[in-house]
mmCIF file of C-alpha atoms in Angstrom:
data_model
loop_
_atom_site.group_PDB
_atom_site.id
_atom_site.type_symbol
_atom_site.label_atom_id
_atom_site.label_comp_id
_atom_site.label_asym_id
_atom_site.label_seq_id
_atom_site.Cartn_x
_atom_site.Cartn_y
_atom_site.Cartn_z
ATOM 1 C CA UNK A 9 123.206 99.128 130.607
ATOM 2 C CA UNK A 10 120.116 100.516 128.204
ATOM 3 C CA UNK A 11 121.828 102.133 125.349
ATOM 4 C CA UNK A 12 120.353 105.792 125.215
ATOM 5 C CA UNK A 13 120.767 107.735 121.706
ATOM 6 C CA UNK A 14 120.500 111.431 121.466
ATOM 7 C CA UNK A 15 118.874 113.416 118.522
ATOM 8 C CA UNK A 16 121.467 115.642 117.948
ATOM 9 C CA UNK A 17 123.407 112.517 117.545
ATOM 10 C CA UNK A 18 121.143 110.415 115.339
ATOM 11 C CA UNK A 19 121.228 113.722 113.527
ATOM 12 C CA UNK A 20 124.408 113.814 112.852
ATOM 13 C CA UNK A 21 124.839 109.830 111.684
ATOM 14 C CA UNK A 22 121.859 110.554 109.573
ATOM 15 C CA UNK A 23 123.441 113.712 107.927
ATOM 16 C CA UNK A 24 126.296 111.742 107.550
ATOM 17 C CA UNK A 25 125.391 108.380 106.014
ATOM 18 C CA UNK A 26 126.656 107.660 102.606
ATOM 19 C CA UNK A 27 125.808 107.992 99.079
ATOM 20 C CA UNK A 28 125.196 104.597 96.908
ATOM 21 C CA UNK A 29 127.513 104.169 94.309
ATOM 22 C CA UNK A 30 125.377 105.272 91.074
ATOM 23 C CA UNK A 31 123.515 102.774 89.440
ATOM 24 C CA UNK A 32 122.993 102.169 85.682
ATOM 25 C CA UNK A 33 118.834 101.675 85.271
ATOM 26 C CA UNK A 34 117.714 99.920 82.064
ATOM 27 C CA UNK A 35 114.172 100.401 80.769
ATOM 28 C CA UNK A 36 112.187 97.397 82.153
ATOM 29 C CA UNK A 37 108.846 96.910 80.417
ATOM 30 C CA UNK A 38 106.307 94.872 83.163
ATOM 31 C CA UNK A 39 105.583 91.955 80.560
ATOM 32 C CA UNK A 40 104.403 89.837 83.294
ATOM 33 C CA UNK A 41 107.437 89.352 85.483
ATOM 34 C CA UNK A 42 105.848 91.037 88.382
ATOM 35 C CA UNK A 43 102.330 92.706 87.900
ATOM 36 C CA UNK A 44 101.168 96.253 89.050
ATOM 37 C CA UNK A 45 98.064 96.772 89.116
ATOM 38 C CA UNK A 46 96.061 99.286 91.051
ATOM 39 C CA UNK A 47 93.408 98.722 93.183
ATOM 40 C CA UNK A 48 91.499 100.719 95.758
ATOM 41 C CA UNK A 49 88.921 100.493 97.390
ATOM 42 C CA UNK A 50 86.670 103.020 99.839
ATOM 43 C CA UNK A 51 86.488 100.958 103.581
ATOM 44 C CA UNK A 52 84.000 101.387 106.656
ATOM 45 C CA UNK A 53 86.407 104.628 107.955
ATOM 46 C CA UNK A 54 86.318 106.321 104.372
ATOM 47 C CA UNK A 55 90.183 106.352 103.447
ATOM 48 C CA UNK A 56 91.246 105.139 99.892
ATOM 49 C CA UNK A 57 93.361 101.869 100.621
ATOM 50 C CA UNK A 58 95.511 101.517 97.575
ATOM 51 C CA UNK A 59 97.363 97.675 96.967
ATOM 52 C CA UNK A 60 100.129 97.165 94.237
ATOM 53 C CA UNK A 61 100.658 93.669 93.864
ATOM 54 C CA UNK A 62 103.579 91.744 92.836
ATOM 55 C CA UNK A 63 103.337 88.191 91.590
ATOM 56 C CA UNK A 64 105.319 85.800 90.270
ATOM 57 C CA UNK A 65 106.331 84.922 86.793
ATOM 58 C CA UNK A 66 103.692 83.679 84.767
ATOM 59 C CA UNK A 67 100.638 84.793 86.327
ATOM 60 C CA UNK A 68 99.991 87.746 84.168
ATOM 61 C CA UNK A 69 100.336 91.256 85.116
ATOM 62 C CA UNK A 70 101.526 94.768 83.027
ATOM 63 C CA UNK A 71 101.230 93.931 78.837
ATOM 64 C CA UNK A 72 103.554 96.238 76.676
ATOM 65 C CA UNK A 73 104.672 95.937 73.289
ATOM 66 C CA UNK A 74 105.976 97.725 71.012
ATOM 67 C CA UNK A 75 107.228 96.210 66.880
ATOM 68 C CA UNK A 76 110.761 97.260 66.997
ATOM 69 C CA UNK A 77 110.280 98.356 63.113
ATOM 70 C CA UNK A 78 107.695 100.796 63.935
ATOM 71 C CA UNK A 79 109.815 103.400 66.120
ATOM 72 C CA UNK A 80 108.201 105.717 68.714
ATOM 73 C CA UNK A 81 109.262 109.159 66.578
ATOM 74 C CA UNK A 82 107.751 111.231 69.397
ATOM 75 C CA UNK A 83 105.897 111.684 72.469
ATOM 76 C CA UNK A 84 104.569 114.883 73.556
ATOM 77 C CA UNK A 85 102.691 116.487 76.684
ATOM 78 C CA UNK A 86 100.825 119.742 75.603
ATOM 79 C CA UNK A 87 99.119 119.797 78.773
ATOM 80 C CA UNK A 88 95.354 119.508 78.328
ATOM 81 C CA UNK A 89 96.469 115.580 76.011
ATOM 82 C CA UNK A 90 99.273 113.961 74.776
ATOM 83 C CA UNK A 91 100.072 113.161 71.026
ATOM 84 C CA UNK A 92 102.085 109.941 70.291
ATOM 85 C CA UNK A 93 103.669 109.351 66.456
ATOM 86 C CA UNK A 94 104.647 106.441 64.825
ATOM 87 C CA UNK A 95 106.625 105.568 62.028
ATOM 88 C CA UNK A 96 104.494 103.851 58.782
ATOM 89 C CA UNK A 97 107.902 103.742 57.139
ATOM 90 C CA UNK A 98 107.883 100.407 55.294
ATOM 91 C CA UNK A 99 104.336 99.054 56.111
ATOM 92 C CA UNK A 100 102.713 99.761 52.681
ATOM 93 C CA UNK A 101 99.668 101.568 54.033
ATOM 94 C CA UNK A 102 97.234 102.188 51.365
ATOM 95 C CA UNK A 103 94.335 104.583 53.723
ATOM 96 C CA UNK A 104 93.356 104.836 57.037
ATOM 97 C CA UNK A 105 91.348 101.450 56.469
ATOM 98 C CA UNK A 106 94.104 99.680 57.036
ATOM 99 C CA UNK A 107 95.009 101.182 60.461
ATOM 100 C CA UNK A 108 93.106 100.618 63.720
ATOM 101 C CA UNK A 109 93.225 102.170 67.056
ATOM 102 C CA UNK A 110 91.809 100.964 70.544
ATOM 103 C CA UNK A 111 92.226 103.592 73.125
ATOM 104 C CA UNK A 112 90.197 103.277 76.265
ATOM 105 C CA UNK A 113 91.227 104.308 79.976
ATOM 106 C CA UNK A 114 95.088 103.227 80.430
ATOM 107 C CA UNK A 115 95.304 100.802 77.645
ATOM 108 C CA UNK A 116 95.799 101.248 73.858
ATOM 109 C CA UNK A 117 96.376 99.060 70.911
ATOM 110 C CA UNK A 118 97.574 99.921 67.536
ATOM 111 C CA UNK A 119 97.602 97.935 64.356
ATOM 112 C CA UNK A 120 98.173 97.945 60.871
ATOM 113 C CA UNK A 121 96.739 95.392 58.272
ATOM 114 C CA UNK A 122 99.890 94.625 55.784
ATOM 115 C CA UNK A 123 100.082 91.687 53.440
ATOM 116 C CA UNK A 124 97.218 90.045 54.644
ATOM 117 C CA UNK A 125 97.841 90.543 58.488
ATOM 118 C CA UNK A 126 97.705 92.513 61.278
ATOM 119 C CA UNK A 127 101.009 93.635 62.661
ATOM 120 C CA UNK A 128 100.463 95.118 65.800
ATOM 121 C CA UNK A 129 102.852 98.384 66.299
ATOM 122 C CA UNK A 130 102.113 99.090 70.000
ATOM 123 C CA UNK A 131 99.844 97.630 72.786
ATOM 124 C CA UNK A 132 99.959 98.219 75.969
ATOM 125 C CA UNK A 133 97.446 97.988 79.133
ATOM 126 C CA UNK A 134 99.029 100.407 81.154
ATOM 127 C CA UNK A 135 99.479 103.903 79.721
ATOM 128 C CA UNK A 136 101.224 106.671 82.572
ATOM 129 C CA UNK A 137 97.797 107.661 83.190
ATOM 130 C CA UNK A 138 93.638 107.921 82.345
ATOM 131 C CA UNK A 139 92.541 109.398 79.181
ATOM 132 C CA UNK A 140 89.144 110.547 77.868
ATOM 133 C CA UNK A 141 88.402 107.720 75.550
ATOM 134 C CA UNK A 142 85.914 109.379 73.337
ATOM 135 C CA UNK A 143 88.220 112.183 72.620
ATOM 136 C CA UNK A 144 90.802 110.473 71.120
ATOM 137 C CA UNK A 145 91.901 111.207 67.381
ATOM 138 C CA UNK A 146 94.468 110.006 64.931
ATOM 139 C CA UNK A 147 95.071 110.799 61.315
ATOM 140 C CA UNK A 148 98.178 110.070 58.670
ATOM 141 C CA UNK A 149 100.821 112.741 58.235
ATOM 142 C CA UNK A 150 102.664 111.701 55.476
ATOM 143 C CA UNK A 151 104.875 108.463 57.075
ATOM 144 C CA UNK A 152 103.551 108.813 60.005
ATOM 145 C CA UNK A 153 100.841 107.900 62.605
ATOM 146 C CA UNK A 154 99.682 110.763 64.724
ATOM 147 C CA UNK A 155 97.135 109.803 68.060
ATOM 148 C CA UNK A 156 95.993 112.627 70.081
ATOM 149 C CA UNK A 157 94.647 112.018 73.367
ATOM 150 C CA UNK A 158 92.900 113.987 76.172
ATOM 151 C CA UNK A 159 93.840 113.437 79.638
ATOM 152 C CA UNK A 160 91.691 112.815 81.889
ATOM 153 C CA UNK A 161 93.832 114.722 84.589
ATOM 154 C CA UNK A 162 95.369 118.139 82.414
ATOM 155 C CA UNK A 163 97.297 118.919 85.198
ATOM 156 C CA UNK A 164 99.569 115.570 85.552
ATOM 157 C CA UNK A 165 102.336 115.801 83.506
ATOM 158 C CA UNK A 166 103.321 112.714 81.140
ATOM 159 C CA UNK A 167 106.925 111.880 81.030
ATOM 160 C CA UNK A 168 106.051 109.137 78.822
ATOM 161 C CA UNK A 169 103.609 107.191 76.900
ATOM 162 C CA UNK A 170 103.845 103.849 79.154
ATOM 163 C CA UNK A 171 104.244 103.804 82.650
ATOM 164 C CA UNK A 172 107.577 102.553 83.068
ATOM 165 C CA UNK A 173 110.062 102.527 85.657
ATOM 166 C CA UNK A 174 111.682 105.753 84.060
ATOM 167 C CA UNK A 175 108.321 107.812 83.653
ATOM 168 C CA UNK A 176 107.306 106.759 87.056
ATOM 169 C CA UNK A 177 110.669 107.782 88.985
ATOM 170 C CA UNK A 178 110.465 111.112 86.077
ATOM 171 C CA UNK A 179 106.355 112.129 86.742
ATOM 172 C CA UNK A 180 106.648 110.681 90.984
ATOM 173 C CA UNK A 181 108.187 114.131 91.311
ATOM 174 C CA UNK A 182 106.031 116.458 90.445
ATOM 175 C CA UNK A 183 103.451 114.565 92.542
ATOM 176 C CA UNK A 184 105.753 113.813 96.234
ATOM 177 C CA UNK A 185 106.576 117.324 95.998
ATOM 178 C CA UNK A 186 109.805 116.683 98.216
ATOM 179 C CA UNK A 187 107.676 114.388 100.750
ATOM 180 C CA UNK A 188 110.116 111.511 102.296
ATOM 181 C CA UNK A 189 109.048 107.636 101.234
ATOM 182 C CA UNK A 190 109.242 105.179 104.518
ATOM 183 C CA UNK A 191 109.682 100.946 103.765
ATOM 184 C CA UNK A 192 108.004 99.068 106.350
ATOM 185 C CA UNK A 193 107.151 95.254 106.519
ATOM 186 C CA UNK A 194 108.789 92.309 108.372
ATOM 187 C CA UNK A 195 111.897 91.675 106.375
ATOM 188 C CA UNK A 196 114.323 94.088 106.519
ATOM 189 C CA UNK A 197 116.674 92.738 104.001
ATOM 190 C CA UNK A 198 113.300 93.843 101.516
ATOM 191 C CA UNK A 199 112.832 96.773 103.052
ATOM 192 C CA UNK A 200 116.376 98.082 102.325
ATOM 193 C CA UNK A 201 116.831 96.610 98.667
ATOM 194 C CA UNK A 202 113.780 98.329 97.550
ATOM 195 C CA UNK A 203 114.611 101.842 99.189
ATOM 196 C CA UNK A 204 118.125 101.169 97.555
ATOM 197 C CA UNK A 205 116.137 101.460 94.108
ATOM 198 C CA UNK A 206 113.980 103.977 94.673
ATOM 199 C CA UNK A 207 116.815 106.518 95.843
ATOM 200 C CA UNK A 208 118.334 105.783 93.081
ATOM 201 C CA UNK A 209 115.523 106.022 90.538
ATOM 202 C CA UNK A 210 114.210 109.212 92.088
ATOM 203 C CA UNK A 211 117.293 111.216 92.888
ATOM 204 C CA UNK A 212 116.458 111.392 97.335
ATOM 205 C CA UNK A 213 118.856 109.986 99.609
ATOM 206 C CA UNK A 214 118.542 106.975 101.352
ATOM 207 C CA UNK A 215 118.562 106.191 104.714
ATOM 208 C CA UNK A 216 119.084 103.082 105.925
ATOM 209 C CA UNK A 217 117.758 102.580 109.949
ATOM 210 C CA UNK A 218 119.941 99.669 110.849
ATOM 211 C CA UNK A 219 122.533 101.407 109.198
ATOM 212 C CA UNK A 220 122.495 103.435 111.470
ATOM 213 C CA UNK A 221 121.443 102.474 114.815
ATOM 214 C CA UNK A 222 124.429 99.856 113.736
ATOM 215 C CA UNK A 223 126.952 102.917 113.362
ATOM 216 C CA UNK A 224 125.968 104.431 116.901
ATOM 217 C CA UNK A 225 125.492 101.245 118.717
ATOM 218 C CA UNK A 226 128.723 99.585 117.660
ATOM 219 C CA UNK A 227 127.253 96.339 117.640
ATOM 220 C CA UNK A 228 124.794 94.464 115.110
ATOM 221 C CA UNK A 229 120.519 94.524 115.991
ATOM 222 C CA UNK A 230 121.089 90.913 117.146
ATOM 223 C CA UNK A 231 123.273 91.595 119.021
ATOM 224 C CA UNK A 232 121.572 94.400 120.829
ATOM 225 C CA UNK A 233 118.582 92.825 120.774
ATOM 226 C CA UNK A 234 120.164 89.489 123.028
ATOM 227 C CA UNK A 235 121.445 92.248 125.056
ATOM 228 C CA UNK A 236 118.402 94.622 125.733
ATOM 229 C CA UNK A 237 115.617 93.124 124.182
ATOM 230 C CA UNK A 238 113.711 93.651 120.738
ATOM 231 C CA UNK A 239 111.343 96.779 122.504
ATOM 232 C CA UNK A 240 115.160 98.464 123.492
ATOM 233 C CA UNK A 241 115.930 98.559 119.448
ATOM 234 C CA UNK A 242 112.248 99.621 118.712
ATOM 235 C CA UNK A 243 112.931 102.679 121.190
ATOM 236 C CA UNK A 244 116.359 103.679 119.841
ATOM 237 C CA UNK A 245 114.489 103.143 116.089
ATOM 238 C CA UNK A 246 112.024 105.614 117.219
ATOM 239 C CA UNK A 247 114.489 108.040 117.982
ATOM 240 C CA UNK A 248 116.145 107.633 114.641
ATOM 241 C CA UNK A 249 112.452 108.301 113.262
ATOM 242 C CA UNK A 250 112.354 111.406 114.877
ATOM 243 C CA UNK A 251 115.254 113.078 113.914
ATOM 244 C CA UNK A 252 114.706 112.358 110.192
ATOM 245 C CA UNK A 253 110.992 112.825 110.078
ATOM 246 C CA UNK A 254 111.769 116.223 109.173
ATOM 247 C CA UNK A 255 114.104 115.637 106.226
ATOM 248 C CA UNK A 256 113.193 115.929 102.652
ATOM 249 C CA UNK A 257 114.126 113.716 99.251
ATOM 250 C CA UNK A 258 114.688 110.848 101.471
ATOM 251 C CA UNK A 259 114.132 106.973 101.172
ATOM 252 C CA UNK A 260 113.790 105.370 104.840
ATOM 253 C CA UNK A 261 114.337 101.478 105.006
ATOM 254 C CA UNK A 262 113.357 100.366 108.326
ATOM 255 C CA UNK A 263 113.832 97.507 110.578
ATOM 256 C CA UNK A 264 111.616 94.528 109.841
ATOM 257 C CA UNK A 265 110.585 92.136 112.711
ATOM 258 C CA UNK A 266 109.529 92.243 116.217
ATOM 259 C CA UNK A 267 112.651 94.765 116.987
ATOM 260 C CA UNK A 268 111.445 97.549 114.855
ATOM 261 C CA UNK A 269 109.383 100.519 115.612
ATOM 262 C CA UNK A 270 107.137 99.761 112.604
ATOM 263 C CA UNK A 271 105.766 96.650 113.315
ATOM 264 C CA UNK A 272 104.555 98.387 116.865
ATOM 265 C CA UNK A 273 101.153 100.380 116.607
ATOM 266 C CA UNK A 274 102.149 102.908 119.306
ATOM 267 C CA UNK A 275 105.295 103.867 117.296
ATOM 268 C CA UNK A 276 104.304 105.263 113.930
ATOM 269 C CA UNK A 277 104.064 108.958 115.367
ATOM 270 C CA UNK A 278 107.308 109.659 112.750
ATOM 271 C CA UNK A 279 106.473 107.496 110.232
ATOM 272 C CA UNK A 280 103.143 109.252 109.269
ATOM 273 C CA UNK A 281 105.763 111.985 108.529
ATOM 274 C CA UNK A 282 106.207 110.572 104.781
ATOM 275 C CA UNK A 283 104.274 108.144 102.682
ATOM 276 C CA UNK A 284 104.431 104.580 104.040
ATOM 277 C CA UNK A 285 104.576 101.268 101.926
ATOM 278 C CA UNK A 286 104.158 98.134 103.402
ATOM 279 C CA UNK A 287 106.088 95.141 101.946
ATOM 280 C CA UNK A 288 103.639 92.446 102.864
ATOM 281 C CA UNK A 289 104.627 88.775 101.712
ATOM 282 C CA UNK A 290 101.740 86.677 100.485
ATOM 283 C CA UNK A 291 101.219 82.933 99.838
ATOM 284 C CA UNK A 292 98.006 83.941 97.694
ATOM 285 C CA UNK A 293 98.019 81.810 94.417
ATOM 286 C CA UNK A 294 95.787 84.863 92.195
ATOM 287 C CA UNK A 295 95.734 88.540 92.224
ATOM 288 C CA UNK A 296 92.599 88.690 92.971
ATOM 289 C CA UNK A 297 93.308 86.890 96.253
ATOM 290 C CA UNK A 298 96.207 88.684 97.205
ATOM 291 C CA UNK A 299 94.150 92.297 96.530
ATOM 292 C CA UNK A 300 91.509 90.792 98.910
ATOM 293 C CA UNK A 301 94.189 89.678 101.692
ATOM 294 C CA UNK A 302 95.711 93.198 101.280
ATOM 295 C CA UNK A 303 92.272 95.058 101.653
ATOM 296 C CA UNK A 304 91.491 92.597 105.246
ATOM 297 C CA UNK A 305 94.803 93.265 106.574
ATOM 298 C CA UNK A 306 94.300 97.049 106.290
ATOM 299 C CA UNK A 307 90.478 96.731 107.345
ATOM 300 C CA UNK A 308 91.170 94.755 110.297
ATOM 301 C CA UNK A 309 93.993 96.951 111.870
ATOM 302 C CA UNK A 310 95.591 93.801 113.589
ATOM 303 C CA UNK A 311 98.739 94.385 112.363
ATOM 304 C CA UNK A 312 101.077 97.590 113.173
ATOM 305 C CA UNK A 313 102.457 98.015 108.823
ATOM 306 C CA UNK A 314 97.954 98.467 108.543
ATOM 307 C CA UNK A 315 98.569 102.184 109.022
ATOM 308 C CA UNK A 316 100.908 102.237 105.977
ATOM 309 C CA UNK A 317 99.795 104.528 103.070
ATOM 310 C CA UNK A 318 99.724 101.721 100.309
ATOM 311 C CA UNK A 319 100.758 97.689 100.273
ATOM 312 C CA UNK A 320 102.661 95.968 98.129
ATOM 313 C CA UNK A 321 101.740 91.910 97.965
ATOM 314 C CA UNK A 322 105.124 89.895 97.163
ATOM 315 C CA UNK A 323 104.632 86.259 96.029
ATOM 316 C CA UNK A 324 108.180 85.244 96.896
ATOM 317 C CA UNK A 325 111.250 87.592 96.782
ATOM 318 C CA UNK A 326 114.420 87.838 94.730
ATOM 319 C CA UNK A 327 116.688 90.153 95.397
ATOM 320 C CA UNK A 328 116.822 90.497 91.731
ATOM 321 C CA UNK A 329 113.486 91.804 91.236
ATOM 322 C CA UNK A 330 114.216 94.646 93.634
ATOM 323 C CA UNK A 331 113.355 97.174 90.729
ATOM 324 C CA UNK A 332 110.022 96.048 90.011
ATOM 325 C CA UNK A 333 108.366 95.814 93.429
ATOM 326 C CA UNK A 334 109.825 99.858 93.685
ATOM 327 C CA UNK A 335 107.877 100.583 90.424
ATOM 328 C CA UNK A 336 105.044 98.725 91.897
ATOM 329 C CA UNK A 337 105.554 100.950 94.924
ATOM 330 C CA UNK A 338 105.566 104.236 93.170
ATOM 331 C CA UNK A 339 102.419 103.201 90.880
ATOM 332 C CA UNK A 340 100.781 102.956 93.796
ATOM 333 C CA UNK A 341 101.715 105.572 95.320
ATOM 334 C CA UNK A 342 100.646 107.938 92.252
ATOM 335 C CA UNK A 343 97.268 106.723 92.083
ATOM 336 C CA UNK A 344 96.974 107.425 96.258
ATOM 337 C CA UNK A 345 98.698 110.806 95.730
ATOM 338 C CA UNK A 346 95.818 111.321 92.109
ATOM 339 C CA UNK A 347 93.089 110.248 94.551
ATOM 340 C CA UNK A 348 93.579 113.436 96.805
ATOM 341 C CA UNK A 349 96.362 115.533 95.252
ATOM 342 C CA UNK A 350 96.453 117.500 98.950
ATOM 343 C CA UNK A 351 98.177 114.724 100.677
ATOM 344 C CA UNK A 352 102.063 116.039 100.164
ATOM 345 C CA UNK A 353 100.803 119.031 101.478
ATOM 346 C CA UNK A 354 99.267 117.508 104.429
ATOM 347 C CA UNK A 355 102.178 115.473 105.197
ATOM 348 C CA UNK A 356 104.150 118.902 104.993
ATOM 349 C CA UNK A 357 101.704 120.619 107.653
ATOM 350 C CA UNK A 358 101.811 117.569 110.186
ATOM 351 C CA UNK A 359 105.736 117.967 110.311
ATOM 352 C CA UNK A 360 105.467 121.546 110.604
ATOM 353 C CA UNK A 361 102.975 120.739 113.530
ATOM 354 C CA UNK A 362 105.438 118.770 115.261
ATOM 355 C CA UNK A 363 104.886 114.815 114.346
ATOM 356 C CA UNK A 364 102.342 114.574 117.304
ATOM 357 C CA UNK A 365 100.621 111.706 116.036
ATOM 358 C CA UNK A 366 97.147 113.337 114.884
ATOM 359 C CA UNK A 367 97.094 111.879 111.199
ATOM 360 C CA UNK A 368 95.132 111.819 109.262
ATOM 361 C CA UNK A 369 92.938 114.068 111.538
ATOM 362 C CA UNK A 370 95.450 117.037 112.186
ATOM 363 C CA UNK A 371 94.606 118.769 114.968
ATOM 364 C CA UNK A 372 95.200 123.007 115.088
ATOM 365 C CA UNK A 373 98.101 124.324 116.700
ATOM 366 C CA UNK A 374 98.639 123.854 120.061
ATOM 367 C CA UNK A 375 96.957 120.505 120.257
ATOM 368 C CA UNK A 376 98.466 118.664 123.527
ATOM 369 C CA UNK A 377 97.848 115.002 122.917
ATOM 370 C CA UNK A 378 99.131 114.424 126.432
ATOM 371 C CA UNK A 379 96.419 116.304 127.576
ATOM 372 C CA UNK A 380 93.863 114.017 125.206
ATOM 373 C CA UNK A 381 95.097 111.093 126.840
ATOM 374 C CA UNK A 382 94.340 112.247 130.340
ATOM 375 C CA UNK A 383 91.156 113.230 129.383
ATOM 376 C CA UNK A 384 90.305 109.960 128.168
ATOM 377 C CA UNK A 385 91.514 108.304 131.142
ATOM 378 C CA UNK A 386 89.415 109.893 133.396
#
């Protein structure tokens, strides 16, 4: 017997799913444990692809630093640039000659010549966001080092200096603008740990497909699956995508595999409700490589997780890591969001519109794509 879920059901288990148990976050500073770094590129049908990818240790990745004697005494966001001061307390600095400042794009690099050397009091390659590089200023007040620098975008607000796990889940919000996140890829143990994190990090609730399809089924996906068949899950997923395509503040982790609605191209009419990340595995030895295998995959439209928003590249998984492929997700997912700052909006219209499957092309009201099909058939 085919198992037949109702929306007002899935609804209900959705509305009813429970909270995580609150999590403690520590500030994690991307040394090189897992890199993201942006890339985009403009393809053939003129959308902005953007890849986050996460390697291994040891391959390089995010650089920040910052001399533990030199505290950070402040970090302010007056809008049109940011000012950063540092603490000279204790380095002996004579003039301004013995001070030097590198600030260019998203990195910057601060040192200070004392007895003989250079100590270097911050450096980092990845600053929350552009500045204009010949704009920037500094100047000694008193003790302290003050940098001014002019953003590039006056209207993004900096939570921080660095981008960080805590000034991305902080500044993410004033860019999603309540828009849901959806985790697709194969694995859906990935696909739930790293929703887990960004809930969490962000504040939106997470929803967990299996979870639930689990709750209403009384029975696990394999065992479903042996009973109906993988495309029998995929349809009861897609109902579960329907009835939460609507919601806001929400983290969906969805079923990885040949069971889930996700990896099907004729399925992602909900999905295109939120912003989409692919989790894509990669045996790529270089980021360079992997950037290029994420760009092909999304180019060549094979694969179902091709109409995600951004990709993520994993070189291996640990559970442990779960935190820093979310970062990696929400970098990305601020530069997409930078590149065209209408897209929440847009997301917001097509669920108003009724999910019918027209992105990124919305069609006006009363757009029948039943009726398109016919027409093409004939």
């Amino acid at each position: 017997m085919r198992t037949a879920l109702s929306i007002d059901t899935v609804a209900s288990l959705a509305t009813a799913s429970p909270q995580p148990p609150p999590v403690q976050i520590t500030r994690v500073i991307p040394f090189g444990l897992f890199n993201g770094q942006i890339e985009f590129e403009l393809m053939e049908e003129m959308e902005l692809i953007y890849s986050s990818l996460c390697l291994g240790c040891g391959l390089g990745g995010n650089r920040t630093s910052v001399d533990t004697k030199c505290a950070v005494l402040r970090f302010s966001d007056s809008s049109s640039e940011v000012e950063l001061r540092l603490s000279l307390v204790g380095l002996d600095v004579q003039s301004s000659k013995d001070i030097f400042v590198d600030a260019d794009g998203t990195s910057l690099v601060v040192q200070v010549q004392h007895s003989g050397s250079h100590i270097t009091l911050i450096e980092t390659n990845k600053m929350f966001e552009k500045i204009r590089t010949a704009e920037t200023i500094w100047f000694i007040d008193d003790d302290q080092l003050v940098i001014s620098m002019k953003k590039q975008d006056p209207d993004l607000k900096w939570p921080d200096i660095v981008e960080s796990w805590e000034s991305l889940t902080a500044g993410s919000m004033q860019l999603l603008k309540g828009a849901s996140i959806f985790l697709v890829g194969d694995s859906t143990e990935i696909n739930q740990k790293v929703a887990r994190e960004l809930a969490v990090g962000l504040g939106y609730t997470p929803l967990d497909t299996q979870e639930l399809l689990e709750t209403f089924a009384k029975q696990t996906i394999d065992s479903w699956v042996l009973a109906e068949g993988s495309d029998s899950v995929a349809e009861a997923e897609c109902a579960i995508l329907e009835s939460i395509s609507s919601h806001v503040r929400a983290v969906v982790s969805t079923l990885g595999g040949k069971q889930g609605a996700a990896g099907k191209a004729d399925k992602w009419q909900h999905l295109y409700a939120g912003f989409t990340v692919w989790l894509s595995p990669t045996e790529a030895l270089d980021e360079d490589s992997a950037k290029e295998e994420a760009r092909m995959n999304v180019k060549d439209r094979s694969v179902a997780y091709s109409n995600a928003d951004v990709v993520v590249k994993l070189q291996g998984w640990d559970s442990d890591h779960a935190k820093s492929v979310a970062q990696a997700s929400l970098s990305a997912l601020k530069q997409l969001i930078l590149s065209d700052k209408k897209l929440p909006g847009k997301k917001s219209l097509y669920i108003r519109l009724g999910c019918r499957g027209d992105w990124p092309n919305i069609k006006p009201p009363g757009w029948d794509p039943s009726n398109e099909a016919e027409s093409n058939s004939e």
